[in-house]
């Protein structure tokens, strides 16, 4: 499951080619829908609905991730699923800006059969509130009650709309009960990493204090000014965007790696807490300001997009990174193949004055992405039945392990990857995706809790990164889904505030002195207040309290 949980993407892949017009569904949607409806006039709640109709059909499936590189049907796993269910998939992936493509489709009311995007994206609300997508719960009642047997009631309830219906289903989602059951195995993507050989060469310094942190960056730059003829980049971050940077703070999502490392609370005494002005957060932003003044932050980090960062990671040019570990898995493999000592390892990074352990974001009930079925779907019945199959244990096993005898077999009494498949997965993920297509190459509805029963033990160079996060993860479910709709007064204000932060953050880091930093921060807080911050927080507070009640219900 490498490099699949992404904050943002920049690898462009042209959309997959169109569906064949010879297939019954593509040439006559209404005929196909009525035919399949008549074949299963009384759907069973106990039997997988997809088995009642396995005639060939192609669904168009839009992924709002420009970096997604794979096509359905070129690997044995997707071929096996198509052979079994009759369902073929034509993936549509934007070539450039994801939101422009999605917004254009929404405006034209021209949505493909399935749509997958991040749960936090405004497009979800636009499609649901605009009546452009089907209620999954209504479709299940009419065509496939088996859905309710395989869907998690907590997830359906979490995403239920005011009308009581649920229009989306999440992947990589963990409910409070999941956290109780699997919590010790849960990992976080949030890591502070250093290049192993350089870190060891400078004496494995403690980087938890401002002094230790700055000193380590200095030593790394002095001892290793160049990597293969290119300047060393002492510290790297996520890419800077309109609303800030995940490594520090992305104001629209309130996502902040630095706050997690500093173990800053997101609420105090039941009230949402403003981490942006927390003294520890400000203190550490000033540490990064000092790092820039000392020539320890490269200008590249302010402009590089993910593609450029991946190239530099593969070259091992960063000494340290406050970065998402799964986003550089492929590059970590490249480094490992060249020299196992040149890989990135997780270490204790910035800490608060008490040296509290970090509180890293673990899996949450909102998951990572959500999938919707459009009102324009070719065949409602086949669509909901296929979705039921995908979220069922059978579908999860098919997409995780693949076809028996091809990518996995029963070895020593346990269903597990064949040694050659496992080796390729661990050494060249993109080649594995093309050759086998399993291990959630197609992650749109992956259940990361269910897959623990089949997942092989982690190996280096990934094991150390994962193990380091275990025991430090927390669920922040209660803070999801609390932002106001973008078109509401509060939502418009939040966008303005987030965009203001996006401009201010680089200025803070590039400021010439602590006094200038203080002035910029003070001006930002004043402007934020003028832009309606209090109203935004009041809106979010109300939803946060509702979330707390919902989560308490799930634990009963």
XYZ file of C-alpha atoms in Angstrom:
556
model
C 0.000 0.000 0.000
C 2.755 2.356 -0.937
C 2.455 5.888 -2.240
C -1.301 5.699 -2.331
C -2.288 8.023 0.462
C -1.516 11.352 -1.022
C -2.070 14.898 0.073
C -1.705 16.130 -3.438
C -0.581 14.723 -6.720
C 1.242 15.858 -9.784
C 1.947 12.770 -11.871
C -0.205 13.175 -14.951
C -1.663 10.190 -16.739
C -3.968 10.455 -19.762
C -7.500 9.216 -19.254
C -8.134 5.599 -20.124
C -9.624 4.839 -23.513
C -13.392 4.753 -23.968
C -15.663 1.771 -23.373
C -16.488 -0.571 -26.216
C -19.812 0.231 -27.856
C -20.470 -3.452 -28.478
C -21.257 -4.088 -24.830
C -24.964 -4.228 -23.976
C -24.745 -1.632 -21.210
C -22.884 0.906 -23.257
C -25.194 0.654 -26.264
C -28.506 0.499 -24.445
C -28.460 1.618 -20.810
C -32.202 1.468 -20.275
C -32.530 -1.977 -21.858
C -29.675 -3.258 -19.728
C -31.096 -1.750 -16.547
C -34.580 -3.185 -17.070
C -33.173 -6.565 -18.118
C -31.053 -6.884 -15.007
C -33.913 -5.618 -12.829
C -36.281 -8.276 -14.131
C -33.718 -11.009 -13.552
C -33.594 -10.305 -9.832
C -37.080 -9.168 -8.944
C -36.658 -10.149 -5.281
C -33.074 -9.396 -4.277
C -31.695 -11.384 -1.342
C -30.141 -9.805 1.716
C -28.105 -12.960 2.336
C -26.650 -13.605 -1.111
C -24.182 -11.342 -2.971
C -26.328 -9.516 -5.541
C -23.622 -9.324 -8.228
C -23.908 -13.079 -8.820
C -27.372 -12.643 -10.364
C -26.002 -10.860 -13.449
C -22.462 -11.184 -14.784
C -23.057 -10.024 -18.359
C -20.290 -7.715 -19.684
C -20.675 -4.060 -18.739
C -18.168 -1.196 -18.652
C -18.432 1.507 -16.037
C -16.648 4.842 -16.393
C -14.917 5.675 -13.107
C -13.529 9.154 -12.462
C -10.586 9.511 -10.043
C -9.867 13.049 -8.882
C -6.125 12.278 -8.638
C -3.976 13.325 -11.597
C -1.115 11.139 -10.355
C -3.027 7.829 -10.617
C -1.062 5.828 -13.228
C -2.896 2.478 -13.601
C -5.449 1.161 -16.072
C -8.001 -1.589 -15.471
C -7.687 -4.794 -17.448
C -3.926 -4.854 -18.115
C -3.076 -6.905 -15.000
C -4.283 -10.339 -13.794
C -6.175 -9.016 -10.734
C -8.464 -6.617 -12.611
C -8.881 -9.210 -15.384
C -9.907 -11.766 -12.746
C -12.493 -9.391 -11.204
C -13.937 -8.642 -14.667
C -14.074 -12.350 -15.556
C -15.863 -13.046 -12.263
C -18.343 -10.134 -12.117
C -18.644 -9.102 -15.771
C -17.670 -5.546 -14.795
C -14.952 -3.746 -16.727
C -13.750 -0.283 -15.676
C -12.671 2.658 -17.797
C -10.759 4.974 -15.481
C -10.936 8.690 -16.218
C -8.078 10.669 -14.656
C -7.608 14.437 -15.107
C -4.537 15.417 -17.117
C -4.069 18.676 -15.193
C -5.829 20.479 -12.367
C -8.203 18.029 -10.693
C -10.715 20.525 -9.370
C -11.064 22.302 -12.716
C -11.932 18.983 -14.376
C -14.371 17.955 -11.644
C -16.053 21.361 -11.486
C -16.488 21.354 -15.268
C -18.189 17.931 -15.117
C -20.426 19.066 -12.247
C -21.374 22.311 -14.045
C -22.269 20.381 -17.201
C -24.083 17.684 -15.186
C -21.928 15.227 -17.084
C -20.654 12.851 -14.414
C -19.393 9.345 -15.168
C -20.838 6.248 -13.462
C -18.544 6.260 -10.397
C -16.614 9.164 -8.872
C -13.826 8.929 -6.267
C -12.336 11.969 -4.540
C -11.013 13.072 -1.132
C -13.772 13.273 1.503
C -12.779 16.870 2.350
C -13.168 18.147 -1.216
C -15.924 20.620 -1.976
C -16.996 18.527 -4.964
C -18.567 15.983 -2.585
C -21.009 18.562 -1.209
C -21.669 20.002 -4.674
C -22.628 16.607 -6.094
C -24.755 15.521 -3.118
C -26.532 18.842 -2.570
C -26.922 19.368 -6.322
C -28.826 16.079 -6.623
C -26.254 14.710 -9.095
C -25.584 11.419 -7.309
C -27.627 8.440 -6.173
C -28.359 7.632 -2.555
C -26.450 4.395 -1.927
C -28.901 3.427 0.799
C -31.892 3.877 -1.567
C -30.188 1.876 -4.317
C -29.375 -0.891 -1.830
C -32.956 -1.068 -0.555
C -34.310 -1.341 -4.102
C -31.718 -3.559 -5.775
C -29.238 -5.063 -3.328
C -30.082 -5.395 0.383
C -26.890 -7.464 0.667
C -25.129 -4.069 0.751
C -26.355 -3.567 4.324
C -24.751 -6.864 5.317
C -21.295 -5.796 4.124
C -21.377 -2.017 4.724
C -20.248 -0.715 8.106
C -23.291 0.880 9.846
C -21.010 3.387 11.633
C -19.610 4.597 8.293
C -23.099 4.868 6.757
C -24.297 6.797 9.801
C -21.210 9.053 9.839
C -21.824 10.111 6.257
C -25.651 10.248 6.462
C -27.162 13.492 5.168
C -29.984 15.434 6.895
C -32.457 13.411 4.766
C -31.162 10.254 6.506
C -29.660 8.891 3.288
C -25.992 8.108 2.596
C -24.509 9.053 -0.767
C -20.826 8.148 -0.315
C -18.767 5.229 0.961
C -15.232 5.768 2.293
C -12.014 3.837 1.882
C -9.253 3.488 4.522
C -11.837 4.349 7.171
C -11.599 3.339 10.835
C -14.487 3.745 13.256
C -13.985 4.083 17.037
C -14.655 0.327 17.335
C -11.936 -0.320 14.729
C -9.571 1.790 16.819
C -10.405 -0.353 19.866
C -9.838 -3.549 17.901
C -6.816 -2.702 15.754
C -5.369 0.418 17.421
C -2.023 -1.113 18.397
C -1.401 -2.054 14.759
C -2.362 1.361 13.379
C 0.341 3.499 11.835
C 0.434 7.150 10.827
C 1.671 8.739 7.637
C 3.053 11.690 9.576
C 6.808 11.359 9.922
C 9.941 13.397 10.483
C 12.673 11.622 8.552
C 16.422 11.990 8.052
C 18.807 10.416 5.575
C 20.298 7.518 7.553
C 23.951 7.729 6.454
C 24.176 11.512 6.893
C 22.409 11.377 10.272
C 24.828 8.726 11.495
C 27.845 10.583 10.077
C 26.965 13.698 12.140
C 26.580 11.644 15.324
C 22.800 10.976 15.437
C 22.009 14.341 17.084
C 18.862 14.950 19.129
C 16.633 17.115 16.909
C 13.766 17.626 19.371
C 14.923 21.025 20.670
C 15.280 24.194 18.569
C 19.030 24.280 19.229
C 19.536 20.581 18.410
C 17.384 20.880 15.293
C 19.240 23.873 13.839
C 22.622 22.430 14.774
C 21.848 19.123 12.995
C 20.853 20.947 9.777
C 24.072 23.005 9.982
C 26.272 19.943 10.531
C 24.630 18.077 7.658
C 25.176 21.005 5.269
C 28.796 21.528 6.366
C 29.757 17.851 6.169
C 27.772 17.075 2.988
C 27.505 20.312 0.957
C 26.786 18.274 -2.185
C 25.085 14.996 -3.065
C 26.343 13.601 -6.395
C 27.373 17.076 -7.535
C 24.068 18.723 -6.530
C 23.610 20.967 -3.453
C 22.260 19.234 -0.348
C 18.775 20.434 0.681
C 18.951 20.481 4.515
C 15.180 20.254 5.100
C 12.162 19.457 2.910
C 8.414 19.869 3.391
C 5.173 19.136 1.586
C 4.499 21.470 -1.313
C 3.236 24.977 -0.586
C -0.311 25.548 -1.829
C -3.036 28.223 -1.758
C -4.002 27.351 1.843
C -0.540 26.743 3.291
C 1.465 23.562 3.708
C 0.623 20.264 5.456
C 4.082 20.178 7.074
C 3.281 23.390 8.958
C -0.446 24.002 8.607
C -2.973 23.778 5.784
C -5.630 26.195 7.010
C -8.539 24.876 4.932
C -8.166 21.372 6.378
C -6.577 22.327 9.704
C -3.979 19.674 8.910
C -0.628 20.293 10.584
C 2.308 17.884 10.885
C 4.190 20.345 13.076
C 1.269 20.553 15.538
C 1.132 16.743 15.709
C 4.831 16.573 16.555
C 4.390 19.273 19.179
C 1.417 17.299 20.621
C -0.747 20.421 20.459
C -4.398 19.830 21.390
C -7.111 20.476 18.805
C -9.599 21.252 21.566
C -9.398 22.429 25.158
C -12.250 21.893 27.630
C -14.598 20.952 24.790
C -13.835 24.090 22.743
C -11.925 24.052 19.440
C -8.396 25.304 20.038
C -6.516 27.685 17.759
C -3.144 26.005 17.232
C -1.945 28.721 14.814
C -1.323 31.131 17.692
C -0.156 28.501 20.208
C 3.161 29.656 21.758
C 4.882 26.322 20.946
C 3.731 26.450 17.321
C 4.898 30.061 16.965
C 8.216 29.216 18.656
C 8.899 26.448 16.144
C 7.833 28.513 13.143
C 10.510 30.941 14.319
C 13.012 28.065 14.401
C 12.291 27.484 10.712
C 12.580 31.246 10.124
C 16.021 31.116 11.743
C 16.921 28.086 9.615
C 16.107 30.123 6.511
C 18.142 33.080 7.748
C 21.069 30.702 8.350
C 20.906 29.456 4.748
C 19.466 26.067 5.778
C 16.238 26.257 3.756
C 16.626 25.999 -0.006
C 14.528 28.319 -2.188
C 13.395 25.175 -4.071
C 11.145 24.079 -1.217
C 8.864 27.082 -1.728
C 8.227 26.342 -5.420
C 8.737 22.614 -6.034
C 5.706 20.475 -6.826
C 5.460 16.795 -5.971
C 7.128 15.611 -9.192
C 10.236 17.729 -8.544
C 10.321 16.652 -4.899
C 10.090 12.977 -5.848
C 13.029 13.396 -8.197
C 15.113 15.016 -5.448
C 14.117 12.391 -2.874
C 15.164 9.622 -5.287
C 18.542 11.401 -5.589
C 18.766 11.525 -1.777
C 19.249 15.296 -1.842
C 17.240 16.101 1.287
C 18.889 15.597 4.663
C 15.623 15.842 6.637
C 11.902 16.030 5.742
C 8.705 16.739 7.652
C 6.754 14.620 5.223
C 4.219 11.875 4.589
C 6.040 8.539 4.467
C 3.779 6.839 1.912
C 4.335 9.695 -0.540
C 7.980 8.756 -1.058
C 7.767 4.945 -0.910
C 8.806 4.428 -4.541
C 11.778 6.786 -4.116
C 12.739 5.056 -0.854
C 12.942 1.804 -2.831
C 15.264 3.431 -5.384
C 17.598 4.585 -2.596
C 17.441 1.191 -0.869
C 18.407 -0.629 -4.075
C 21.428 1.677 -4.557
C 22.574 1.721 -0.934
C 20.500 0.586 2.084
C 22.313 3.190 4.225
C 21.099 6.085 2.059
C 17.404 5.567 2.878
C 15.267 7.839 5.064
C 14.535 6.782 8.634
C 12.022 8.244 11.073
C 13.448 9.937 14.162
C 12.067 12.082 16.976
C 11.593 15.499 15.419
C 10.469 18.872 16.798
C 8.965 18.505 20.286
C 7.289 20.816 22.762
C 9.129 22.166 25.799
C 7.901 19.225 27.932
C 9.279 16.729 25.372
C 5.830 15.089 25.129
C 5.646 12.318 22.518
C 3.939 13.328 19.273
C 0.197 12.779 18.753
C 0.157 11.691 15.116
C -2.964 11.520 12.962
C -4.045 7.892 12.689
C -6.906 6.415 10.683
C -10.219 8.230 11.106
C -13.792 7.267 10.348
C -13.897 9.693 7.401
C -11.184 7.629 5.727
C -9.187 9.003 2.822
C -11.420 9.035 -0.267
C -15.139 8.587 -0.830
C -16.863 6.976 -3.801
C -20.206 8.061 -5.246
C -22.532 6.695 -7.945
C -23.765 9.302 -10.397
C -27.415 9.808 -11.390
C -26.160 9.276 -14.967
C -25.002 5.734 -14.145
C -25.560 3.247 -16.986
C -27.138 0.617 -14.756
C -28.102 1.450 -11.165
C -28.571 -2.167 -10.174
C -25.233 -3.409 -11.491
C -23.488 -0.369 -9.979
C -24.714 -0.877 -6.400
C -24.144 -4.624 -6.624
C -20.579 -4.070 -7.827
C -19.984 -1.574 -5.013
C -21.328 -4.151 -2.508
C -18.919 -6.719 -3.952
C -15.985 -4.297 -3.659
C -16.613 -3.545 0.039
C -17.387 -7.178 0.951
C -14.693 -9.476 2.324
C -14.717 -11.394 -0.969
C -14.091 -8.251 -3.021
C -11.473 -6.975 -0.587
C -9.608 -10.269 -0.742
C -9.785 -10.329 -4.547
C -8.342 -6.823 -4.841
C -5.771 -7.326 -2.089
C -4.455 -10.827 -2.823
C -5.515 -11.122 -6.471
C -6.244 -14.457 -8.160
C -5.204 -17.646 -6.402
C -2.204 -19.258 -8.050
C -1.285 -16.025 -9.852
C -0.286 -13.550 -7.134
C -1.119 -15.569 -3.993
C -1.643 -19.103 -2.723
C -2.309 -20.940 0.510
C 1.189 -21.344 1.956
C 1.720 -22.942 5.388
C -2.048 -22.906 5.892
C -2.319 -19.132 5.285
C -3.482 -17.250 2.195
C -0.499 -15.071 1.302
C 1.383 -13.556 -1.610
C 3.587 -15.860 -3.650
C 7.269 -15.194 -2.823
C 8.013 -13.748 -6.281
C 4.986 -11.398 -6.116
C 5.903 -10.291 -2.595
C 9.492 -9.616 -3.624
C 8.428 -7.466 -6.593
C 5.930 -5.567 -4.418
C 8.715 -4.755 -1.958
C 11.295 -3.737 -4.551
C 9.408 -2.134 -7.469
C 5.853 -1.135 -6.673
C 4.961 0.278 -10.095
C 6.208 -2.901 -11.833
C 4.183 -4.957 -9.323
C 1.041 -2.936 -10.109
C 1.399 -3.708 -13.809
C 2.413 -7.359 -13.436
C -0.065 -8.367 -10.689
C -2.459 -5.465 -9.936
C -3.136 -6.738 -6.410
C -2.294 -5.276 -2.965
C -4.833 -2.521 -3.634
C -3.359 -1.274 -6.879
C -7.036 -0.308 -7.206
C -7.532 1.304 -3.789
C -10.805 3.148 -4.381
C -12.739 1.149 -1.759
C -9.942 -0.548 0.170
C -10.642 -1.568 3.752
C -7.307 -1.122 5.496
C -8.545 -2.930 8.626
C -9.783 -5.999 6.769
C -6.528 -6.309 4.856
C -4.525 -6.790 8.079
C -5.450 -10.499 7.981
C -3.654 -10.934 4.626
C -0.954 -8.266 4.778
C 2.598 -9.617 4.887
C 4.834 -8.294 7.661
C 6.494 -5.021 6.696
C 10.057 -5.142 5.443
C 12.769 -2.541 5.150
C 13.059 0.162 3.989
C 9.435 0.740 5.086
C 9.246 -1.192 8.361
C 11.277 1.275 10.411
C 9.112 4.220 9.262
C 5.888 2.362 10.101
C 7.093 0.962 13.414
C 8.230 4.382 14.575
C 4.643 5.717 14.316
C 2.998 2.804 16.188
C 1.728 3.773 19.615
C 1.897 7.465 18.718
C -1.262 7.530 16.573
C -4.553 9.128 17.548
C -7.959 9.245 15.926
C -9.021 12.766 15.051
C -12.394 11.682 13.633
C -14.296 14.278 15.665
C -12.568 17.091 13.760
C -13.545 15.799 10.303
C -16.484 17.156 8.298
C -16.780 20.322 10.411
C -15.921 22.913 7.757
C -18.804 25.005 6.399
C -19.953 24.543 2.768
C -17.816 26.678 0.436
C -20.803 28.671 -0.801
C -22.086 29.584 2.690
C -21.098 32.872 4.334
C -18.813 31.030 6.760
C -17.409 28.890 3.941
C -16.531 31.941 1.839
C -14.859 33.459 4.904
C -12.907 30.258 5.586
C -11.609 30.215 2.004
C -10.474 33.840 2.346
C -8.763 33.070 5.674
C -7.092 29.946 4.255
C -5.852 31.856 1.193
C -4.522 34.597 3.457
C -2.613 31.985 5.484
C -1.285 30.516 2.225
C 0.293 33.922 1.451
C 1.435 34.637 5.013
C 3.172 31.317 5.782
C 6.080 31.770 3.302
C 6.434 35.402 4.449
C 6.790 34.242 8.058
C 9.500 31.737 7.121
C 11.307 34.259 4.903
C 11.086 37.154 7.380
C 14.397 38.815 8.286
C 13.950 38.887 12.082
C 11.739 37.657 14.896
C 10.361 41.190 15.201
C 9.301 41.197 11.534
C 7.833 37.707 12.030
C 5.785 38.953 15.013
C 4.437 41.864 12.975
C 3.402 39.609 10.053
C 1.702 37.160 12.433
C -0.051 39.958 14.310
C -1.328 41.456 11.028
C -2.560 38.015 9.913
C -4.503 37.407 13.136
C -6.101 40.863 12.867
C -7.040 40.262 9.216
C -8.339 36.781 10.059
C -10.631 38.309 12.691
C -11.913 40.874 10.185
C -12.598 38.062 7.702
C -15.060 36.438 10.118
C -12.900 33.895 11.961
C -15.202 33.908 15.013
C -18.214 32.943 12.848
C -16.236 30.164 11.141
C -15.168 28.756 14.520
C -18.737 28.961 15.873
C -19.950 26.957 12.844
C -17.176 24.395 13.261
C -17.731 24.158 17.025
C -21.376 23.189 16.502
C -20.481 20.384 14.074
C -17.607 19.238 16.289
C -20.071 18.820 19.180
C -22.448 16.882 16.911
C -19.547 14.647 15.849
C -18.713 13.923 19.490
C -22.296 12.782 20.085
C -22.262 10.586 16.954
C -18.961 8.966 17.920
C -20.261 8.287 21.454
C -23.279 6.513 19.883
C -20.976 4.302 17.794
C -19.202 3.112 20.946
C -22.411 1.811 22.576
